[in-house]
PDB file of C-alpha atoms in Angstrom:
ATOM      1  CA  MET E  38       1.721  10.616 -21.232  1.00 72.00           C
ATOM      2  CA  LEU E  39       2.203  13.033 -18.323  1.00 77.00           C
ATOM      3  CA  ASN E  40      -1.295  14.446 -18.817  1.00 80.00           C
ATOM      4  CA  LEU E  41      -2.748  10.942 -18.879  1.00 81.00           C
ATOM      5  CA  VAL E  42      -0.996  10.046 -15.632  1.00 85.00           C
ATOM      6  CA  LEU E  43      -2.134  13.295 -14.002  1.00 87.00           C
ATOM      7  CA  ASN E  44      -5.698  12.613 -15.132  1.00 81.00           C
ATOM      8  CA  GLU E  45      -5.637   9.104 -13.667  1.00 85.00           C
ATOM      9  CA  ASN E  46      -4.223  10.404 -10.396  1.00 86.00           C
ATOM     10  CA  MET E  47      -6.984  12.991 -10.178  1.00 89.00           C
ATOM     11  CA  LYS E  48      -9.528  10.203 -10.581  1.00 86.00           C
ATOM     12  CA  ILE E  49      -7.930   8.305  -7.704  1.00 87.00           C
ATOM     13  CA  TYR E  50      -7.358  11.110  -5.210  1.00 91.00           C
ATOM     14  CA  ARG E  51     -10.603  12.979  -5.814  1.00 89.00           C
ATOM     15  CA  ARG E  52     -12.634   9.993  -4.663  1.00 89.00           C
ATOM     16  CA  LEU E  53     -13.691   9.869  -1.032  1.00 91.00           C
ATOM     17  CA  ARG E  54     -12.918   6.150  -0.755  1.00 90.00           C
ATOM     18  CA  THR E  55      -9.216   6.833  -1.379  1.00 91.00           C
ATOM     19  CA  TRP E  56      -8.905   9.048   1.679  1.00 94.00           C
ATOM     20  CA  ILE E  57     -11.071   6.706   3.724  1.00 94.00           C
ATOM     21  CA  MET E  58      -8.580   3.925   2.955  1.00 93.00           C
ATOM     22  CA  VAL E  59      -5.642   6.159   3.882  1.00 93.00           C
ATOM     23  CA  GLY E  60      -7.426   7.176   7.083  1.00 94.00           C
ATOM     24  CA  ILE E  61      -8.143   3.573   8.044  1.00 94.00           C
ATOM     25  CA  MET E  62      -4.495   2.634   7.561  1.00 93.00           C
ATOM     26  CA  VAL E  63      -3.260   5.573   9.642  1.00 94.00           C
ATOM     27  CA  VAL E  64      -5.748   4.891  12.452  1.00 94.00           C
ATOM     28  CA  VAL E  65      -4.768   1.208  12.549  1.00 93.00           C
ATOM     29  CA  ALA E  66      -1.077   2.178  12.620  1.00 92.00           C
ATOM     30  CA  VAL E  67      -1.668   4.530  15.559  1.00 93.00           C
ATOM     31  CA  ILE E  68      -3.750   2.018  17.536  1.00 92.00           C
ATOM     32  CA  ALA E  69      -1.308  -0.835  16.819  1.00 90.00           C
ATOM     33  CA  SER E  70       1.678   1.281  17.881  1.00 88.00           C
ATOM     34  CA  PHE E  71       0.144   2.232  21.214  1.00 88.00           C
ATOM     35  CA  ALA E  72      -1.008  -1.347  21.808  1.00 87.00           C
ATOM     36  CA  TYR E  73       2.434  -2.737  20.955  1.00 84.00           C
ATOM     37  CA  HIS E  74       4.246  -0.411  23.321  1.00 82.00           C
ATOM     38  CA  ASN E  75       1.749  -0.948  26.141  1.00 81.00           C
ATOM     39  CA  LEU E  76       2.241  -4.702  25.868  1.00 78.00           C
ATOM     40  CA  THR E  77       6.027  -4.717  25.489  1.00 73.00           C
ATOM     41  CA  LEU E  78       6.750  -2.061  28.102  1.00 62.00           C
ATOM     42  CA  ALA E  79       5.404  -4.448  30.728  1.00 56.00           C
ATOM     43  CA  ASP E  80       8.483  -6.673  30.346  1.00 56.00           C
ATOM     44  CA  GLY E  81      10.837  -3.855  29.386  1.00 53.00           C
ATOM     45  CA  SER E  82      11.387  -5.075  25.817  1.00 57.00           C
ATOM     46  CA  ALA E  83       9.929  -2.155  23.894  1.00 62.00           C
ATOM     47  CA  GLU E  84      12.399  -0.522  21.517  1.00 76.00           C
ATOM     48  CA  PHE E  85      12.149   1.485  18.323  1.00 80.00           C
ATOM     49  CA  TRP E  86      13.588  -0.899  15.745  1.00 80.00           C
ATOM     50  CA  GLY E  87      11.735  -3.919  17.042  1.00 78.00           C
ATOM     51  CA  ALA E  88       8.497  -1.945  16.920  1.00 82.00           C
ATOM     52  CA  MET E  89       9.136  -0.796  13.334  1.00 84.00           C
ATOM     53  CA  VAL E  90       9.677  -4.344  12.073  1.00 79.00           C
ATOM     54  CA  ASN E  91       6.939  -6.020  14.118  1.00 79.00           C
ATOM     55  CA  LEU E  92       4.390  -3.366  13.190  1.00 84.00           C
ATOM     56  CA  SER E  93       5.239  -3.708   9.497  1.00 81.00           C
ATOM     57  CA  MET E  94       2.556  -6.408   9.428  1.00 82.00           C
ATOM     58  CA  ILE E  95       0.144  -3.505   8.997  1.00 86.00           C
ATOM     59  CA  SER E  96       1.419  -3.348   5.416  1.00 85.00           C
ATOM     60  CA  PHE E  97      -1.238  -5.914   4.512  1.00 86.00           C
ATOM     61  CA  PHE E  98      -3.614  -2.938   4.424  1.00 90.00           C
ATOM     62  CA  ILE E  99      -1.456  -1.514   1.630  1.00 91.00           C
ATOM     63  CA  PHE E 100      -1.894  -4.781  -0.270  1.00 90.00           C
ATOM     64  CA  ILE E 101      -5.666  -4.718   0.158  1.00 91.00           C
ATOM     65  CA  PHE E 102      -6.133  -1.059  -0.773  1.00 93.00           C
ATOM     66  CA  THR E 103      -3.765  -1.243  -3.747  1.00 92.00           C
ATOM     67  CA  ILE E 104      -5.577  -4.336  -5.000  1.00 92.00           C
ATOM     68  CA  ILE E 105      -8.864  -2.414  -4.828  1.00 92.00           C
ATOM     69  CA  ILE E 106      -7.438   0.443  -6.904  1.00 92.00           C
ATOM     70  CA  ALA E 107      -5.718  -1.901  -9.374  1.00 90.00           C
ATOM     71  CA  ALA E 108      -8.897  -3.927  -9.812  1.00 88.00           C
ATOM     72  CA  ASP E 109     -11.065  -0.896 -10.463  1.00 87.00           C
ATOM     73  CA  ILE E 110      -8.788   1.388 -12.446  1.00 86.00           C
ATOM     74  CA  VAL E 111      -9.539  -0.379 -15.755  1.00 83.00           C
ATOM     75  CA  ALA E 112     -12.701  -2.366 -15.031  1.00 83.00           C
ATOM     76  CA  GLY E 113     -14.333   0.734 -13.561  1.00 79.00           C
ATOM     77  CA  GLU E 114     -14.111   2.492 -16.931  1.00 75.00           C
ATOM     78  CA  PHE E 115     -16.204  -0.286 -18.479  1.00 73.00           C
ATOM     79  CA  THR E 116     -18.618  -0.393 -15.544  1.00 72.00           C
ATOM     80  CA  TRP E 117     -19.332   3.340 -15.699  1.00 72.00           C
ATOM     81  CA  GLY E 118     -19.285   3.459 -19.507  1.00 69.00           C
ATOM     82  CA  THR E 119     -16.453   6.013 -19.641  1.00 74.00           C
ATOM     83  CA  ILE E 120     -14.070   3.796 -21.580  1.00 70.00           C
ATOM     84  CA  LYS E 121     -15.299   5.155 -24.943  1.00 68.00           C
ATOM     85  CA  LEU E 122     -14.625   8.741 -23.897  1.00 70.00           C
ATOM     86  CA  LEU E 123     -11.159   7.715 -22.762  1.00 69.00           C
ATOM     87  CA  LEU E 124     -10.253   5.926 -25.988  1.00 68.00           C
ATOM     88  CA  ILE E 125     -11.445   8.615 -28.401  1.00 71.00           C
ATOM     89  CA  ARG E 126      -8.489  10.715 -27.314  1.00 69.00           C
ATOM     90  CA  PRO E 127      -5.480  10.860 -29.655  1.00 71.00           C
ATOM     91  CA  SER E 128      -3.380   8.810 -27.231  1.00 70.00           C
ATOM     92  CA  SER E 129      -2.934   5.142 -28.106  1.00 78.00           C
ATOM     93  CA  ARG E 130      -4.465   2.383 -26.035  1.00 76.00           C
ATOM     94  CA  SER E 131      -1.003   1.363 -24.899  1.00 80.00           C
ATOM     95  CA  LYS E 132      -0.385   4.806 -23.440  1.00 84.00           C
ATOM     96  CA  VAL E 133      -3.794   4.824 -21.770  1.00 83.00           C
ATOM     97  CA  LEU E 134      -3.135   1.442 -20.165  1.00 86.00           C
ATOM     98  CA  LEU E 135       0.401   2.407 -19.146  1.00 90.00           C
ATOM     99  CA  SER E 136      -0.847   5.626 -17.535  1.00 89.00           C
ATOM    100  CA  LYS E 137      -3.295   3.625 -15.453  1.00 90.00           C
ATOM    101  CA  TYR E 138      -0.594   1.159 -14.423  1.00 92.00           C
ATOM    102  CA  ILE E 139       1.808   3.944 -13.450  1.00 93.00           C
ATOM    103  CA  SER E 140      -0.932   5.700 -11.459  1.00 93.00           C
ATOM    104  CA  MET E 141      -1.681   2.474  -9.613  1.00 92.00           C
ATOM    105  CA  LEU E 142       2.002   2.111  -8.713  1.00 92.00           C
ATOM    106  CA  ILE E 143       2.174   5.727  -7.552  1.00 93.00           C
ATOM    107  CA  PHE E 144      -0.762   5.068  -5.244  1.00 93.00           C
ATOM    108  CA  ALA E 145       0.983   1.993  -3.805  1.00 92.00           C
ATOM    109  CA  VAL E 146       4.182   3.974  -3.190  1.00 91.00           C
ATOM    110  CA  PHE E 147       2.128   6.761  -1.612  1.00 93.00           C
ATOM    111  CA  LEU E 148       0.566   4.316   0.861  1.00 93.00           C
ATOM    112  CA  CYS E 149       3.973   2.818   1.686  1.00 90.00           C
ATOM    113  CA  ILE E 150       5.457   6.255   2.374  1.00 91.00           C
ATOM    114  CA  VAL E 151       2.501   7.288   4.534  1.00 93.00           C
ATOM    115  CA  LEU E 152       2.688   4.095   6.602  1.00 92.00           C
ATOM    116  CA  PHE E 153       6.464   4.285   7.009  1.00 90.00           C
ATOM    117  CA  VAL E 154       6.416   7.948   8.068  1.00 92.00           C
ATOM    118  CA  VAL E 155       3.523   7.447  10.517  1.00 93.00           C
ATOM    119  CA  LEU E 156       5.158   4.415  12.137  1.00 91.00           C
ATOM    120  CA  PHE E 157       8.593   6.044  12.225  1.00 90.00           C
ATOM    121  CA  LEU E 158       7.444   9.282  13.851  1.00 92.00           C
ATOM    122  CA  LEU E 159       4.968   7.700  16.249  1.00 91.00           C
ATOM    123  CA  ASN E 160       7.318   4.995  17.493  1.00 88.00           C
ATOM    124  CA  ALA E 161      10.171   7.471  17.793  1.00 88.00           C
ATOM    125  CA  ILE E 162       7.965   9.545  20.092  1.00 88.00           C
ATOM    126  CA  LEU E 163       6.773   6.525  22.070  1.00 85.00           C
ATOM    127  CA  THR E 164      10.344   5.333  22.658  1.00 80.00           C
ATOM    128  CA  GLY E 165      11.619   8.795  23.548  1.00 79.00           C
ATOM    129  CA  PHE E 166      13.694   8.967  20.341  1.00 78.00           C
ATOM    130  CA  ASP E 167      15.844   6.106  21.598  1.00 74.00           C
ATOM    131  CA  PHE E 168      17.285   4.475  18.476  1.00 71.00           C
ATOM    132  CA  SER E 169      19.527   1.987  20.260  1.00 70.00           C
ATOM    133  CA  GLN E 170      19.243  -1.730  19.453  1.00 64.00           C
ATOM    134  CA  GLU E 171      19.759  -3.479  22.735  1.00 58.00           C
ATOM    135  CA  SER E 172      17.704  -6.582  22.027  1.00 56.00           C
ATOM    136  CA  PHE E 173      16.783  -6.336  18.365  1.00 58.00           C
ATOM    137  CA  ALA E 174      18.868  -8.882  16.464  1.00 58.00           C
ATOM    138  CA  ILE E 175      19.978  -7.868  12.974  1.00 60.00           C
ATOM    139  CA  PRO E 176      21.434 -10.467  10.579  1.00 57.00           C
ATOM    140  CA  ASP E 177      25.090  -9.857   9.647  1.00 58.00           C
ATOM    141  CA  SER E 178      25.253  -6.994  12.167  1.00 61.00           C
ATOM    142  CA  GLU E 179      24.010  -4.428   9.654  1.00 70.00           C
ATOM    143  CA  HIS E 180      22.380  -1.184  10.743  1.00 75.00           C
ATOM    144  CA  PRO E 181      18.694  -1.565  11.685  1.00 77.00           C
ATOM    145  CA  PHE E 182      17.665   1.209   9.288  1.00 81.00           C
ATOM    146  CA  VAL E 183      19.306  -0.617   6.374  1.00 81.00           C
ATOM    147  CA  TYR E 184      17.584  -3.828   7.432  1.00 81.00           C
ATOM    148  CA  LEU E 185      14.276  -1.974   7.656  1.00 83.00           C
ATOM    149  CA  LEU E 186      14.668  -0.511   4.167  1.00 85.00           C
ATOM    150  CA  LYS E 187      15.402  -3.987   2.804  1.00 85.00           C
ATOM    151  CA  TYR E 188      12.354  -5.356   4.603  1.00 84.00           C
ATOM    152  CA  TYR E 189      10.019  -2.725   3.188  1.00 85.00           C
ATOM    153  CA  GLY E 190      11.658  -2.938  -0.234  1.00 88.00           C
ATOM    154  CA  LEU E 191      11.096  -6.683  -0.501  1.00 88.00           C
ATOM    155  CA  THR E 192       7.551  -6.228   0.754  1.00 87.00           C
ATOM    156  CA  MET E 193       6.942  -3.684  -2.007  1.00 88.00           C
ATOM    157  CA  LEU E 194       8.170  -6.157  -4.623  1.00 90.00           C
ATOM    158  CA  SER E 195       5.562  -8.634  -3.420  1.00 89.00           C
ATOM    159  CA  LEU E 196       2.992  -5.832  -3.521  1.00 90.00           C
ATOM    160  CA  LEU E 197       4.016  -5.062  -7.102  1.00 92.00           C
ATOM    161  CA  MET E 198       3.318  -8.647  -8.158  1.00 92.00           C
ATOM    162  CA  VAL E 199      -0.078  -8.926  -6.488  1.00 91.00           C
ATOM    163  CA  ALA E 200      -1.167  -5.502  -7.783  1.00 91.00           C
ATOM    164  CA  THR E 201       0.009  -6.352 -11.320  1.00 93.00           C
ATOM    165  CA  PHE E 202      -2.011  -9.565 -11.194  1.00 92.00           C
ATOM    166  CA  ALA E 203      -5.128  -7.656 -10.108  1.00 91.00           C
ATOM    167  CA  PHE E 204      -4.488  -5.116 -12.880  1.00 91.00           C
ATOM    168  CA  MET E 205      -4.270  -7.933 -15.444  1.00 91.00           C
ATOM    169  CA  ILE E 206      -7.558  -9.494 -14.333  1.00 90.00           C
ATOM    170  CA  SER E 207      -9.202  -6.071 -14.384  1.00 88.00           C
ATOM    171  CA  SER E 208      -7.985  -5.451 -17.944  1.00 85.00           C
ATOM    172  CA  ALA E 209      -8.767  -8.927 -19.252  1.00 84.00           C
ATOM    173  CA  PHE E 210     -12.172  -9.577 -17.691  1.00 84.00           C
ATOM    174  CA  ARG E 211     -13.482  -6.037 -17.034  1.00 78.00           C
ATOM    175  CA  SER E 212     -14.566  -7.167 -13.570  1.00 81.00           C
ATOM    176  CA  SER E 213     -13.245  -5.408 -10.493  1.00 84.00           C
ATOM    177  CA  SER E 214     -14.876  -7.917  -8.134  1.00 87.00           C
ATOM    178  CA  LEU E 215     -13.194 -10.851  -9.907  1.00 88.00           C
ATOM    179  CA  ALA E 216      -9.843  -9.052  -9.853  1.00 88.00           C
ATOM    180  CA  ILE E 217     -10.143  -8.284  -6.141  1.00 89.00           C
ATOM    181  CA  GLY E 218     -11.257 -11.824  -5.329  1.00 89.00           C
ATOM    182  CA  LEU E 219      -8.477 -13.580  -7.234  1.00 88.00           C
ATOM    183  CA  ALA E 220      -5.767 -11.203  -6.027  1.00 88.00           C
ATOM    184  CA  MET E 221      -6.912 -11.651  -2.431  1.00 88.00           C
ATOM    185  CA  PHE E 222      -6.915 -15.400  -2.976  1.00 87.00           C
ATOM    186  CA  ILE E 223      -3.294 -15.341  -4.139  1.00 84.00           C
ATOM    187  CA  TYR E 224      -2.212 -13.075  -1.302  1.00 82.00           C
ATOM    188  CA  PHE E 225      -3.942 -14.832   1.593  1.00 83.00           C
ATOM    189  CA  THR E 226      -3.805 -18.486   0.514  1.00 82.00           C
ATOM    190  CA  GLY E 227      -0.339 -18.541  -1.068  1.00 76.00           C
ATOM    191  CA  SER E 228       1.310 -20.162   1.941  1.00 76.00           C
ATOM    192  CA  ILE E 229      -1.376 -22.861   2.102  1.00 83.00           C
ATOM    193  CA  ILE E 230      -1.034 -23.729  -1.589  1.00 82.00           C
ATOM    194  CA  THR E 231       2.741 -23.748  -1.223  1.00 77.00           C
ATOM    195  CA  ALA E 232       2.533 -26.193   1.687  1.00 79.00           C
ATOM    196  CA  ILE E 233       0.262 -28.511  -0.328  1.00 83.00           C
ATOM    197  CA  PHE E 234       2.543 -28.742  -3.362  1.00 80.00           C
ATOM    198  CA  MET E 235       5.959 -28.162  -1.807  1.00 77.00           C
ATOM    199  CA  ARG E 236       6.934 -31.827  -2.166  1.00 78.00           C
ATOM    200  CA  TYR E 237       6.885 -31.469  -5.975  1.00 78.00           C
ATOM    201  CA  SER E 238       9.940 -29.937  -7.673  1.00 80.00           C
ATOM    202  CA  TRP E 239       7.790 -27.982 -10.148  1.00 81.00           C
ATOM    203  CA  SER E 240       6.239 -26.081  -7.246  1.00 80.00           C
ATOM    204  CA  ASP E 241       9.410 -23.965  -7.164  1.00 83.00           C
ATOM    205  CA  TYR E 242       8.016 -22.145 -10.186  1.00 86.00           C
ATOM    206  CA  LEU E 243       4.627 -21.301  -8.673  1.00 85.00           C
ATOM    207  CA  ILE E 244       4.195 -17.620  -7.885  1.00 86.00           C
ATOM    208  CA  PHE E 245       2.792 -18.423  -4.428  1.00 83.00           C
ATOM    209  CA  LYS E 246       6.182 -19.660  -3.276  1.00 83.00           C
ATOM    210  CA  HIS E 247       7.933 -16.383  -3.964  1.00 86.00           C
ATOM    211  CA  LEU E 248       5.568 -13.706  -2.681  1.00 85.00           C
ATOM    212  CA  ASP E 249       7.159 -13.511   0.767  1.00 83.00           C
ATOM    213  CA  LEU E 250      10.642 -12.289  -0.123  1.00 86.00           C
ATOM    214  CA  THR E 251      11.359 -11.108   3.427  1.00 82.00           C
ATOM    215  CA  MET E 252      12.239 -14.708   4.320  1.00 82.00           C
ATOM    216  CA  TYR E 253      15.622 -14.124   2.652  1.00 83.00           C
ATOM    217  CA  LEU E 254      16.531 -11.480   5.226  1.00 78.00           C
ATOM    218  CA  MET E 255      17.062 -14.184   7.817  1.00 67.00           C
ATOM    219  CA  ASP E 256      20.341 -16.076   8.076  1.00 52.00           C
ATOM    220  CA  ASP E 257      18.480 -19.383   8.033  1.00 47.00           C
ATOM    221  CA  THR E 258      15.413 -19.292   5.782  1.00 47.00           C
ATOM    222  CA  GLY E 259      14.558 -22.920   6.438  1.00 45.00           C
ATOM    223  CA  GLY E 260      11.375 -24.646   5.289  1.00 48.00           C
ATOM    224  CA  PHE E 261      10.570 -24.603   1.590  1.00 51.00           C
ATOM    225  CA  ALA E 262      13.128 -21.863   0.869  1.00 56.00           C
ATOM    226  CA  ASP E 263      16.211 -23.749   2.022  1.00 60.00           C
ATOM    227  CA  HIS E 264      17.152 -24.717  -1.542  1.00 69.00           C
ATOM    228  CA  MET E 265      16.289 -21.397  -3.199  1.00 79.00           C
ATOM    229  CA  SER E 266      17.879 -17.966  -3.341  1.00 83.00           C
ATOM    230  CA  LEU E 267      16.664 -14.389  -3.609  1.00 86.00           C
ATOM    231  CA  GLY E 268      17.971 -14.247  -7.170  1.00 88.00           C
ATOM    232  CA  PHE E 269      15.967 -17.328  -8.146  1.00 90.00           C
ATOM    233  CA  SER E 270      12.782 -15.927  -6.612  1.00 89.00           C
ATOM    234  CA  LEU E 271      13.270 -12.575  -8.351  1.00 92.00           C
ATOM    235  CA  GLY E 272      13.798 -14.402 -11.648  1.00 93.00           C
ATOM    236  CA  VAL E 273      10.578 -16.369 -11.272  1.00 92.00           C
ATOM    237  CA  LEU E 274       8.649 -13.241 -10.307  1.00 93.00           C
ATOM    238  CA  ALA E 275      10.133 -11.356 -13.279  1.00 94.00           C
ATOM    239  CA  VAL E 276       8.728 -13.959 -15.657  1.00 95.00           C
ATOM    240  CA  TYR E 277       5.276 -13.692 -14.090  1.00 94.00           C
ATOM    241  CA  PHE E 278       5.536  -9.898 -14.160  1.00 94.00           C
ATOM    242  CA  VAL E 279       6.206  -9.887 -17.905  1.00 95.00           C
ATOM    243  CA  VAL E 280       3.417 -12.389 -18.600  1.00 94.00           C
ATOM    244  CA  PHE E 281       0.874 -10.425 -16.542  1.00 93.00           C
ATOM    245  CA  ASN E 282       1.673  -7.197 -18.373  1.00 92.00           C
ATOM    246  CA  ILE E 283       1.659  -8.810 -21.812  1.00 92.00           C
ATOM    247  CA  VAL E 284      -1.781 -10.300 -21.159  1.00 91.00           C
ATOM    248  CA  SER E 285      -3.064  -6.924 -19.941  1.00 88.00           C
ATOM    249  CA  TRP E 286      -1.722  -5.118 -23.012  1.00 88.00           C
ATOM    250  CA  VAL E 287      -2.856  -7.696 -25.600  1.00 88.00           C
ATOM    251  CA  VAL E 288      -6.392  -8.007 -24.263  1.00 85.00           C
ATOM    252  CA  PHE E 289      -6.889  -4.276 -23.709  1.00 81.00           C
ATOM    253  CA  SER E 290      -5.447  -3.385 -27.133  1.00 81.00           C
ATOM    254  CA  LYS E 291      -7.698  -5.802 -28.999  1.00 78.00           C
ATOM    255  CA  ARG E 292     -10.896  -5.341 -26.980  1.00 71.00           C
ATOM    256  CA  ASP E 293     -13.926  -4.065 -28.859  1.00 65.00           C
ATOM    257  CA  VAL E 294     -15.563  -1.217 -26.944  1.00 61.00           C
ATOM    258  CA  ALA E 295     -18.014  -0.191 -29.647  1.00 53.00           C
ATOM    259  CA  ALA E 296     -20.913  -2.086 -28.072  1.00 49.00           C
TER     260      ALA E 296
END
């Protein structure tokens, strides 16, 4: 299994597009940080913790780039005709699929770490390493760093769901473009679909309603989340997570690649 994972990681990190995506994310983080501080310094409101949370919106690049990798990591083998060479190895199809899934998750974690480190170091420099929290309000008076870790952690759970969905579509339909398109649709239109169906009680079980888990960090979630809890949302997402992975495994295990 370790060799399979290492092989999949080599496929990811040896491609130029991977480092182009990382470079784009870093450049955007740098530009956004300077722009944020230039704008907020004008009214004297710039501070480290506020910048870290407000600039976390850049994480949508992590979603996009992880979706691209998840959509291509299986479908790409069929597109390039390398799936036969991969499956003639003694490893079972389940192990092959699991190695690809693990490699996709490692890539997502790698992007999250890179973004967090870049934002942390850059904003620490821009604020003169001033880690005070004069105006940044934290729910329940917890430390800003703890709040920040919760924020990024919940964001990563949402990323896990969207990436797993893209991985399922890639495995089931062998189409990276379809996987990217549908995953992007879920990610960008989830709030719209939620607003359309929120008056129906069964909408509480739609995945769209639970992709933004950061809403539970606020004291008053309000809106469509006022009758739900973090535990309920995690339960719903867990069911979808299991279903997505079962579909991926069943379809990939039974697919005929002889043709």
